[in-house]
Short mmCIF file of C-alpha atoms in Angstrom, two decimals:
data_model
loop_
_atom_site.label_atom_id
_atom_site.label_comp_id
_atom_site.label_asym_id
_atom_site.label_seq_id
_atom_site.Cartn_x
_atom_site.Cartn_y
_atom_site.Cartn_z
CA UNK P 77 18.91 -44.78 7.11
CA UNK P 78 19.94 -48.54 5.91
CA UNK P 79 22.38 -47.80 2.79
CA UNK P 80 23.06 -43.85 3.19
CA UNK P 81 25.82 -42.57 3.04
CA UNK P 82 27.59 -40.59 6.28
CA UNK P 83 29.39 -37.28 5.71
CA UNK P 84 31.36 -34.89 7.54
CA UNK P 85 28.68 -31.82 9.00
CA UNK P 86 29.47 -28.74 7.25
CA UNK P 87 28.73 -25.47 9.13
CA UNK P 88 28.11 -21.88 7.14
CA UNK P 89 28.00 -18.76 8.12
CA UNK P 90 26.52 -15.82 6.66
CA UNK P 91 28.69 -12.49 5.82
CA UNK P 92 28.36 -9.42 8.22
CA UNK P 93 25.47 -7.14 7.10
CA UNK P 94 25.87 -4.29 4.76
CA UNK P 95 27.10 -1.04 6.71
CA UNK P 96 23.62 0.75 5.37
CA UNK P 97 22.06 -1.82 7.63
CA UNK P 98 23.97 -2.16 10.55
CA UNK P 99 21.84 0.33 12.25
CA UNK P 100 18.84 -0.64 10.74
CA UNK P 101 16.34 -2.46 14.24
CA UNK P 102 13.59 -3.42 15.20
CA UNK P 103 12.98 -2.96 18.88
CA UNK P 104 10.00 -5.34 19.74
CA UNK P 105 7.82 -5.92 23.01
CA UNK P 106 6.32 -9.61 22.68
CA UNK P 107 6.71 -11.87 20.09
CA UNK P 108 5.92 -12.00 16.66
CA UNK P 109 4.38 -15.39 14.69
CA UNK P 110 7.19 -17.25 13.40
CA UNK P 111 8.04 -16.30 9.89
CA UNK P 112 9.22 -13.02 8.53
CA UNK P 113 8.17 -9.06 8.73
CA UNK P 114 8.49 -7.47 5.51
CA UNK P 115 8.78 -4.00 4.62
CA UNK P 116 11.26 -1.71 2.99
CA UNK P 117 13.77 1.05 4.02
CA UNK P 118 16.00 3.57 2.51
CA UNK P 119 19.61 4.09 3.39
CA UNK P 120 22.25 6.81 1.94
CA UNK P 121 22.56 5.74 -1.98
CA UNK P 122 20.48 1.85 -1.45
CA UNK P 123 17.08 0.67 -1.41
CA UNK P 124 16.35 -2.21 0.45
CA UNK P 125 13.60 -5.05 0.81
CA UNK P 126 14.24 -6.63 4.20
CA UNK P 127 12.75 -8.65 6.32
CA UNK P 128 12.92 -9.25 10.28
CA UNK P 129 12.86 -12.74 11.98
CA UNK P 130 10.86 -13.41 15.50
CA UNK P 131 13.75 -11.25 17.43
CA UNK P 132 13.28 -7.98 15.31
CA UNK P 133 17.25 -9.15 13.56
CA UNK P 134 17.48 -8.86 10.13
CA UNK P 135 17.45 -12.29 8.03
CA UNK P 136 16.83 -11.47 4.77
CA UNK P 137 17.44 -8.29 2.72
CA UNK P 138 17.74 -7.35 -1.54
CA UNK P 139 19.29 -4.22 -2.07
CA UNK P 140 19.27 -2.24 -5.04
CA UNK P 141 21.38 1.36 -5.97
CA UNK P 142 19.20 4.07 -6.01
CA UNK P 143 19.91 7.57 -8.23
CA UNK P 144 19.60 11.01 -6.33
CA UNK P 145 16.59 11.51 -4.67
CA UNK P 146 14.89 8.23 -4.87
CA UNK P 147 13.81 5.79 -2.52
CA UNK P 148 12.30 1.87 -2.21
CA UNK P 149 8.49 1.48 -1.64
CA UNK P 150 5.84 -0.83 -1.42
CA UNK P 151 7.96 -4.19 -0.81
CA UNK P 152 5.64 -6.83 -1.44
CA UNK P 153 6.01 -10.95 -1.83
CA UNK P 154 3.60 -11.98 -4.81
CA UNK P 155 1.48 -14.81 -4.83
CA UNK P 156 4.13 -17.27 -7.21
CA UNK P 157 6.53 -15.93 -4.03
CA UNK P 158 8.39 -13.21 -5.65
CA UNK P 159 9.60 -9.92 -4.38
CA UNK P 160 8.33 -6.51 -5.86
CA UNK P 161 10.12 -3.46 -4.67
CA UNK P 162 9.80 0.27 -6.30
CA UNK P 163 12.60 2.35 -7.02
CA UNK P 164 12.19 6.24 -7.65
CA UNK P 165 11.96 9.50 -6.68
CA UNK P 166 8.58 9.73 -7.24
CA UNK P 167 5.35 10.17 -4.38
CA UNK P 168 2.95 10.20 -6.80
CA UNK P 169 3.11 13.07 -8.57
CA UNK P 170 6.49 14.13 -9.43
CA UNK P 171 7.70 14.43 -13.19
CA UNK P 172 10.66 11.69 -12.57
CA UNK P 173 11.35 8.46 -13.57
CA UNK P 174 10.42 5.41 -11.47
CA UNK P 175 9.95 1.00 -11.69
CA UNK P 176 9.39 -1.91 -10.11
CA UNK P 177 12.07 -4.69 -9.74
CA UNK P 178 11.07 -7.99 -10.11
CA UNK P 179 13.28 -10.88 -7.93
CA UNK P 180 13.23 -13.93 -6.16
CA UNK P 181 14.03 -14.36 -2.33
CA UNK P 182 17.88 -15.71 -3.82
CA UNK P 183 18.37 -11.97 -5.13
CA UNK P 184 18.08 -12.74 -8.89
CA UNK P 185 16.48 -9.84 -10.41
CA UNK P 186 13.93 -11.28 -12.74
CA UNK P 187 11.78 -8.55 -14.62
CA UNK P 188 11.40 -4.06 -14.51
CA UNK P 189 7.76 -2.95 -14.73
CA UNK P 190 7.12 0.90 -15.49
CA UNK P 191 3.38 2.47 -16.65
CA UNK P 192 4.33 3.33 -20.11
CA UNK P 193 2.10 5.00 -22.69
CA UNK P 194 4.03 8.28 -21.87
CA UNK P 195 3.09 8.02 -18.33
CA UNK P 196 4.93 8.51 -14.94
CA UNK P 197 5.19 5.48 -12.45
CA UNK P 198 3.15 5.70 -9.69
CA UNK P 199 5.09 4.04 -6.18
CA UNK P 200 2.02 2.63 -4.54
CA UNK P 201 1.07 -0.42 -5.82
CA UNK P 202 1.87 -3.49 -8.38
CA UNK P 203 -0.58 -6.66 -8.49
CA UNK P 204 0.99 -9.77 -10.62
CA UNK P 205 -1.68 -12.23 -11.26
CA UNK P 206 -1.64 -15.43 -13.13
CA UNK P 207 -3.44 -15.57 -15.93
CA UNK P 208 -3.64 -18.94 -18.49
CA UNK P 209 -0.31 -19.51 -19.19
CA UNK P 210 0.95 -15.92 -18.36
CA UNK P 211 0.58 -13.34 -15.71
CA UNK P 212 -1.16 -9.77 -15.84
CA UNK P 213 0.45 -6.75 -14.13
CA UNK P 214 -1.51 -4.31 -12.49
CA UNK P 215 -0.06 -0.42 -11.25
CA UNK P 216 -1.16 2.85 -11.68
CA UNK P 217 0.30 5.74 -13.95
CA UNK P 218 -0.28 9.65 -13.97
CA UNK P 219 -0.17 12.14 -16.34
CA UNK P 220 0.59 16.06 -15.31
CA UNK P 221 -1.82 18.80 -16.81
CA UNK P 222 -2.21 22.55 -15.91
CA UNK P 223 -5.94 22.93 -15.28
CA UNK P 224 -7.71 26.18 -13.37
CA UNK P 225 -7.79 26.07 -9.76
CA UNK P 226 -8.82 29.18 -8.96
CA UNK P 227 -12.03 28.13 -7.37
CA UNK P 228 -10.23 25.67 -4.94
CA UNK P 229 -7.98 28.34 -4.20
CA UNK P 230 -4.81 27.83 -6.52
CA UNK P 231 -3.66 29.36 -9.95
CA UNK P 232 -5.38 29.98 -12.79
CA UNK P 233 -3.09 27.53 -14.36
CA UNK P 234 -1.32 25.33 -11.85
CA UNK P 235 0.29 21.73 -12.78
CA UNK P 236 -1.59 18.83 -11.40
CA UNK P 237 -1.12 15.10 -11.61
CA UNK P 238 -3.75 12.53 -11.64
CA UNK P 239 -3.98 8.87 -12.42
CA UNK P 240 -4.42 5.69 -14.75
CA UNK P 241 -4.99 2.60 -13.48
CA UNK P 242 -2.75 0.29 -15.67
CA UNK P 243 -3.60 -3.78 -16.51
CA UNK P 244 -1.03 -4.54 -18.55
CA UNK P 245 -0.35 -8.24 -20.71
CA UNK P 246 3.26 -9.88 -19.74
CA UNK P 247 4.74 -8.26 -22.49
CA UNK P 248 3.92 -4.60 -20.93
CA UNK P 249 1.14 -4.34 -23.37
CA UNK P 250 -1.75 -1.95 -22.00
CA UNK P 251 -4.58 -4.40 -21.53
CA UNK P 252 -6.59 -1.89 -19.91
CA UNK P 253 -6.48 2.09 -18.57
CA UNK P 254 -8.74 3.86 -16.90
CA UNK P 255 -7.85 7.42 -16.21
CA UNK P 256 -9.01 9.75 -13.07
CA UNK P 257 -9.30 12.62 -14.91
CA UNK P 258 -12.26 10.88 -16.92
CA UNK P 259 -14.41 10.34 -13.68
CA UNK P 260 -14.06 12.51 -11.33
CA UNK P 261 -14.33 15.99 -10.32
CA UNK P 262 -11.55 18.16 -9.41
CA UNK P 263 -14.16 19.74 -6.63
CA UNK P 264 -13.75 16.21 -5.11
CA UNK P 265 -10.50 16.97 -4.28
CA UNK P 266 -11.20 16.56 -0.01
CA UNK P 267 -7.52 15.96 0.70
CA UNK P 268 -5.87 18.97 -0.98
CA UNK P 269 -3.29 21.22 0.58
CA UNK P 270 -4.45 24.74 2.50
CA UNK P 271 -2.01 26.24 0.53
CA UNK P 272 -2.17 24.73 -2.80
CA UNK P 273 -1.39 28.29 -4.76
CA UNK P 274 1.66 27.44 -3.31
CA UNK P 275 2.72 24.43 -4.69
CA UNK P 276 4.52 23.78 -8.06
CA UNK P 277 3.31 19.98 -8.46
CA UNK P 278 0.70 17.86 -7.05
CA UNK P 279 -2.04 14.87 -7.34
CA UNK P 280 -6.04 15.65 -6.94
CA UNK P 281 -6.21 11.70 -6.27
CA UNK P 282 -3.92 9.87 -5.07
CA UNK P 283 -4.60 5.70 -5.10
CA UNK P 284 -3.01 3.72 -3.49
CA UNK P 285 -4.12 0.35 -3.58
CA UNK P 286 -5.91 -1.60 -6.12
CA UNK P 287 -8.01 -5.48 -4.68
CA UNK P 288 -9.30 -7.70 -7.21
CA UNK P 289 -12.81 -9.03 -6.12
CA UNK P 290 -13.97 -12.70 -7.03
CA UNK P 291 -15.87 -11.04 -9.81
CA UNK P 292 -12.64 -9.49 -11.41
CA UNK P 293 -13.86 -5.83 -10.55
CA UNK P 294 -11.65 -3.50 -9.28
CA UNK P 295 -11.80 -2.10 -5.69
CA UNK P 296 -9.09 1.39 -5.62
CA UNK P 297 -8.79 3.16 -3.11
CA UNK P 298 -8.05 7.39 -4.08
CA UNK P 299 -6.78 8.98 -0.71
CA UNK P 300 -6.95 12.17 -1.40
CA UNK P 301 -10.84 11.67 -2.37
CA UNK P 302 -11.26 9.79 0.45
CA UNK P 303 -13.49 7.53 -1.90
CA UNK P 304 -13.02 3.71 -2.16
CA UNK P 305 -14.74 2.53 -5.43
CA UNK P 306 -15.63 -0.17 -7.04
CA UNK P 307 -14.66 -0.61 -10.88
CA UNK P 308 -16.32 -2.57 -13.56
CA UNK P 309 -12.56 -4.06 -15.46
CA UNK P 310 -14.52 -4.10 -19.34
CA UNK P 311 -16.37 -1.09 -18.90
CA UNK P 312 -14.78 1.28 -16.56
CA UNK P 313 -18.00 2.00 -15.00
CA UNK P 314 -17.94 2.69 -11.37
CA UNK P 315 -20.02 0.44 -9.35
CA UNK P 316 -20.18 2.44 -6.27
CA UNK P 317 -18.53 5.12 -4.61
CA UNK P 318 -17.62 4.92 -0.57
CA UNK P 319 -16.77 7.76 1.15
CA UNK P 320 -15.50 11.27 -0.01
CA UNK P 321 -18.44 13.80 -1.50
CA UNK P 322 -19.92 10.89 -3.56
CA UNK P 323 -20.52 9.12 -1.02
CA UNK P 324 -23.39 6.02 -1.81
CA UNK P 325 -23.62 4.78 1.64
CA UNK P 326 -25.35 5.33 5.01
CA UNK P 327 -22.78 4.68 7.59
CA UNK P 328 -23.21 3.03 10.45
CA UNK P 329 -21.69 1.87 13.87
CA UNK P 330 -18.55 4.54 12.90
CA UNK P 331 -18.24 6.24 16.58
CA UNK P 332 -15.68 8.37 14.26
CA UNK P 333 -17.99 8.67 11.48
CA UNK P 334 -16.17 8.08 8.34
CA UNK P 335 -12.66 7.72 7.36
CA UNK P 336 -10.20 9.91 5.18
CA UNK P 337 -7.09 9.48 3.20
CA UNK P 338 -7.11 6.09 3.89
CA UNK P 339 -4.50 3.19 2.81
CA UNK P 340 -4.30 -0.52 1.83
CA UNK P 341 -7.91 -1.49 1.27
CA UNK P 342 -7.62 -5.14 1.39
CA UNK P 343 -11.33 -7.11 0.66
CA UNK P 344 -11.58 -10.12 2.82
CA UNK P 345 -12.84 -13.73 2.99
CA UNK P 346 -16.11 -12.67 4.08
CA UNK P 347 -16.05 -9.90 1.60
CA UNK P 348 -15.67 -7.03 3.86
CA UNK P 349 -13.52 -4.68 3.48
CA UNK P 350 -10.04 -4.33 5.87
CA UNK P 351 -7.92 -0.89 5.78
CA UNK P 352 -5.99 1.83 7.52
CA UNK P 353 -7.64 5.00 8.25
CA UNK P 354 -4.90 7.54 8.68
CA UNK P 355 -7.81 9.82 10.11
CA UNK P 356 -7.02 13.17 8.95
CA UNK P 357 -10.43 14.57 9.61
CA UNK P 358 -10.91 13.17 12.64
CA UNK P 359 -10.85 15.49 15.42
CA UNK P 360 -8.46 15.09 17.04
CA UNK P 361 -6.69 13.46 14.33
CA UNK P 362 -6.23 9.81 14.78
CA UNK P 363 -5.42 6.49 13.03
CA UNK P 364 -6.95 3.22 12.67
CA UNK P 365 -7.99 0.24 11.76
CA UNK P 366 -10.99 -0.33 10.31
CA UNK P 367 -13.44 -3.59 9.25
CA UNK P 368 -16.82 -1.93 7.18
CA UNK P 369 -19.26 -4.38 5.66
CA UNK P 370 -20.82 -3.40 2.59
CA UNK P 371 -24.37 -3.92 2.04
CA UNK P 372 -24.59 -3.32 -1.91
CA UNK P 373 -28.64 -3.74 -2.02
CA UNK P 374 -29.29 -1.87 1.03
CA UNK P 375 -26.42 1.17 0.31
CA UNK P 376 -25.20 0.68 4.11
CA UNK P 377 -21.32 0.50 5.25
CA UNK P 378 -21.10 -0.78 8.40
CA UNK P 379 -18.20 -1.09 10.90
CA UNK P 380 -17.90 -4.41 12.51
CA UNK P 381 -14.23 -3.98 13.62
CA UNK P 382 -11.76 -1.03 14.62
CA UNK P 383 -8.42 -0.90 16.04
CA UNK P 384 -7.37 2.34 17.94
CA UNK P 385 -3.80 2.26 19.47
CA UNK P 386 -4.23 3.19 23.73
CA UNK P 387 -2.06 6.37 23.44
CA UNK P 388 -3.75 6.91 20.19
CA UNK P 389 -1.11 7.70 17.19
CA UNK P 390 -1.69 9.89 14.70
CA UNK P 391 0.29 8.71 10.92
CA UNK P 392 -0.82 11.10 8.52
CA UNK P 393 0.71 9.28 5.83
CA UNK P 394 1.33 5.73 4.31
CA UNK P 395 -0.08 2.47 6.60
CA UNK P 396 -1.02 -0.54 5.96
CA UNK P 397 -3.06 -3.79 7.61
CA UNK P 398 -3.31 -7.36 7.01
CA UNK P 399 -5.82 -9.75 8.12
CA UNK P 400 -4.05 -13.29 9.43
CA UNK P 401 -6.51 -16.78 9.23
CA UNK P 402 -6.49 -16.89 13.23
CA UNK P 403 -8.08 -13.22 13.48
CA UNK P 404 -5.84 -11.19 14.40
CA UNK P 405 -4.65 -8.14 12.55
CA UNK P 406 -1.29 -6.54 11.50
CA UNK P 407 -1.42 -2.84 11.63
CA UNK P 408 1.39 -0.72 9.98
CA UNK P 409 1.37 2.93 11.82
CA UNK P 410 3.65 3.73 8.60
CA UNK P 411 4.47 7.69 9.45
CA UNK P 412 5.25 6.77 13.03
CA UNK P 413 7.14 3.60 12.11
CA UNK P 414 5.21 1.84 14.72
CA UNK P 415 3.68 -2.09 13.60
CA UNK P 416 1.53 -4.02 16.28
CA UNK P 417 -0.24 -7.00 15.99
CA UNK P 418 -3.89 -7.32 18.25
CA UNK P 419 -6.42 -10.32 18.20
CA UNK P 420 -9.48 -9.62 17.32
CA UNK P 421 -11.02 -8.09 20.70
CA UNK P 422 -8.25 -5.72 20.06
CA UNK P 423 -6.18 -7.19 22.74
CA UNK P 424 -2.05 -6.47 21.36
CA UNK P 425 -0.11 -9.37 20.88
CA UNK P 426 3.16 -7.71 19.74
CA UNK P 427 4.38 -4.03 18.79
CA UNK P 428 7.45 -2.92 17.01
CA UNK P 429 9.08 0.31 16.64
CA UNK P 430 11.35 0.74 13.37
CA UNK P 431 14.29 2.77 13.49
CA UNK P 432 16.53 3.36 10.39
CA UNK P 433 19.39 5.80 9.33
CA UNK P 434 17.32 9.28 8.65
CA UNK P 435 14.20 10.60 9.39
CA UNK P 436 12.88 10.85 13.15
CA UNK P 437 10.51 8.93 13.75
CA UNK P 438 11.60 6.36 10.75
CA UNK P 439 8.57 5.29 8.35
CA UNK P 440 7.89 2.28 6.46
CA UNK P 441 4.67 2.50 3.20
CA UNK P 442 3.06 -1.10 4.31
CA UNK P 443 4.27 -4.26 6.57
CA UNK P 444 3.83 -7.63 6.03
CA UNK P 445 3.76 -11.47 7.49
CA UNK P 446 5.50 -13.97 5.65
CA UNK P 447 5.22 -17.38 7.26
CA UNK P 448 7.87 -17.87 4.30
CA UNK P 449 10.61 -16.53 2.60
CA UNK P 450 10.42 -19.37 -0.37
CA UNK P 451 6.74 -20.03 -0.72
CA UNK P 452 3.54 -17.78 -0.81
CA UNK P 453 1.52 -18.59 2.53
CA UNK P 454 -1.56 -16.75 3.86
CA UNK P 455 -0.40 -16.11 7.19
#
């Protein structure tokens, strides 16, 4: 314009990717929303946060060095824009060491968050929330404890894990914990292995996601309950219970009637709620998206929306959705490392396959839309 200045055009060019990456792809069929897909995968002795561009290329990535046996999980971009990732060896129940890395989409690593209080760090889940002049991080713990199984058909004394959900104050202060072991039964215990006199180490509950409702309660999801509830954050009290034996709804409009070990229970606009049923008692097995609305006066769930892949996929495991402002949906078939995007008659805009160094088929925990890599943006 009238008095700048003109200057020579200066080109860069980034460096080639790391060699853990190089065969790291996302083969697509149709077209992502512009922006970024993030997720997370694991490659010889690095973790990675990555993200893919409209062409399934790589375009962004944050490694970090992981120790023997561990692995990145749960990659998320927090609402102040910064990048969460989990490093550890740990799947929710293991006696090892784990954290969450704090950085911003430049790399610099900003903050580690563990559980504390003499507990392990549970992979699934960290929440950072403003709060006054601070912020408020939110993860869940476990603690290991040989208890009597014999009645569920494991050892008289067999080593179980189960679960704290952590608030904690900026300084890693516990604001608030509310343990599993205090509220439920171990009979309750819907998910547990056929042959769990077998195993040395495992959780009776499993979360895996914790929502924060305009109220400031606490909706957690417990897979291996198959129980979404809803927790009062100054009492502890539970609210209600959906799904698993404690059920405190009448379901309607499931054709599959219910859901089971379930993932990423996201509470929407509207205030229903938005997750991925991995479907393990469904018979045949089968995953899904789901929509239920809650009718808290009434005690009714009742689902207004599923998504069932055509050649329906069955991901026992991990999976995530996300809800975008235009409708459609972003479903994560973690275990099969499948992600497809339908509109809202189910229609599918886009699907992805991931494919990674490793396991066949390769999984991813959750995916997500970024419309940015430097601002948060509902997508």
């Amino acid at each position: 314009g009238p008095g700048g200045v003109a200057a020579e055009s200066v080109a860069f060019v980034s460096g080639e990717l790391p060699a853990a990456l190089q065969s790291v792809r996302l083969d697509l069929s149709g077209t992502p929303p512009s922006g970024y897909l993030l997720t997370e995968v694991t490659v010889n002795d690095t973790g990675f946060a990555l993200a893919f561009d409209q062409s399934g290329g790589i375009r962004w990535y944050r490694g970090f060095a992981t120790g023997a046996g561990e692995h990145a999980l749960a990659a998320e971009q927090q609402p102040d824009g910064r990048f969460t990732l989990f490093l550890g060896g740990s799947s929710g129940w293991q006696p090892v060491p784990g954290r969450y890395f704090e950085f911003t989409a430049a790399g610099e690593s900003l903050a580690v968050y563990s559980a504390g209080n003499a507990l392990y760090t549970d992979p699934h889940e960290l929440l950072l929330r403003s709060r006054g002049s601070g912020r408020e991080a939110y993860l869940f713990g476990y603690d290991l404890r040989n208890v009597d199984l014999t009645t569920l058909g494991g050892a008289a004394s067999q080593l179980i894990a189960g679960h704290s959900i952590l608030r904690q104050s900026a300084s890693g202060a516990i604001e608030f914990q509310w343990s599993a072991w205090d509220h439920f039964a171990l009979t309750e215990w819907v998910g547990r292995p056929a042959n769990l006199a077998q195993l040395l180490v495992i959780d009776f509950d499993h979360p895996n996601s914790i929502e924060i409702d305009p109220g400031g309660d606490y909706i957690v999801s417990f897979a291996s309950l198959a129980q979404i509830v809803r927790i009062d954050p100054a009492t502890g009290a539970m609210r209600w219970r959906f799904g698993g034996q404690e059920n405190q709804f009448v379901l309607n409009g499931d054709p599959l009637g219910g859901f089971g070990i379930q993932h990423d229970v996201r509470l929407l606009s509207n205030g229903d709620l938005l997750f991925f049923d991995n479907g393990n008692y469904h018979n045949p097995p089968e995953s899904r998206a789901v929509e239920y609305r809650l009718d808290t006066l009434a005690m009714t769930a009742t689902l207004v929306w599923q998504y069932r892949h055509a050649t329906p996929i069955f991901a026992p495991f991990v999976g995530s959705t996300q809800r975008y402002r235009n409708g459609h949906t972003l479903v994560g078939f973690g275990a099969a490392g499948i992600m497809t995007e339908v509109a809202a008659d189910g229609s599918v805009v886009w699907e992805g396959s991931l494919s990674a160094p490793g396991p066949t088929p390769t999984t991813f925990y959750r995916v997500r839309q970024l419309p940015s890599l430097y601002a948060y943006q509902e997508p």
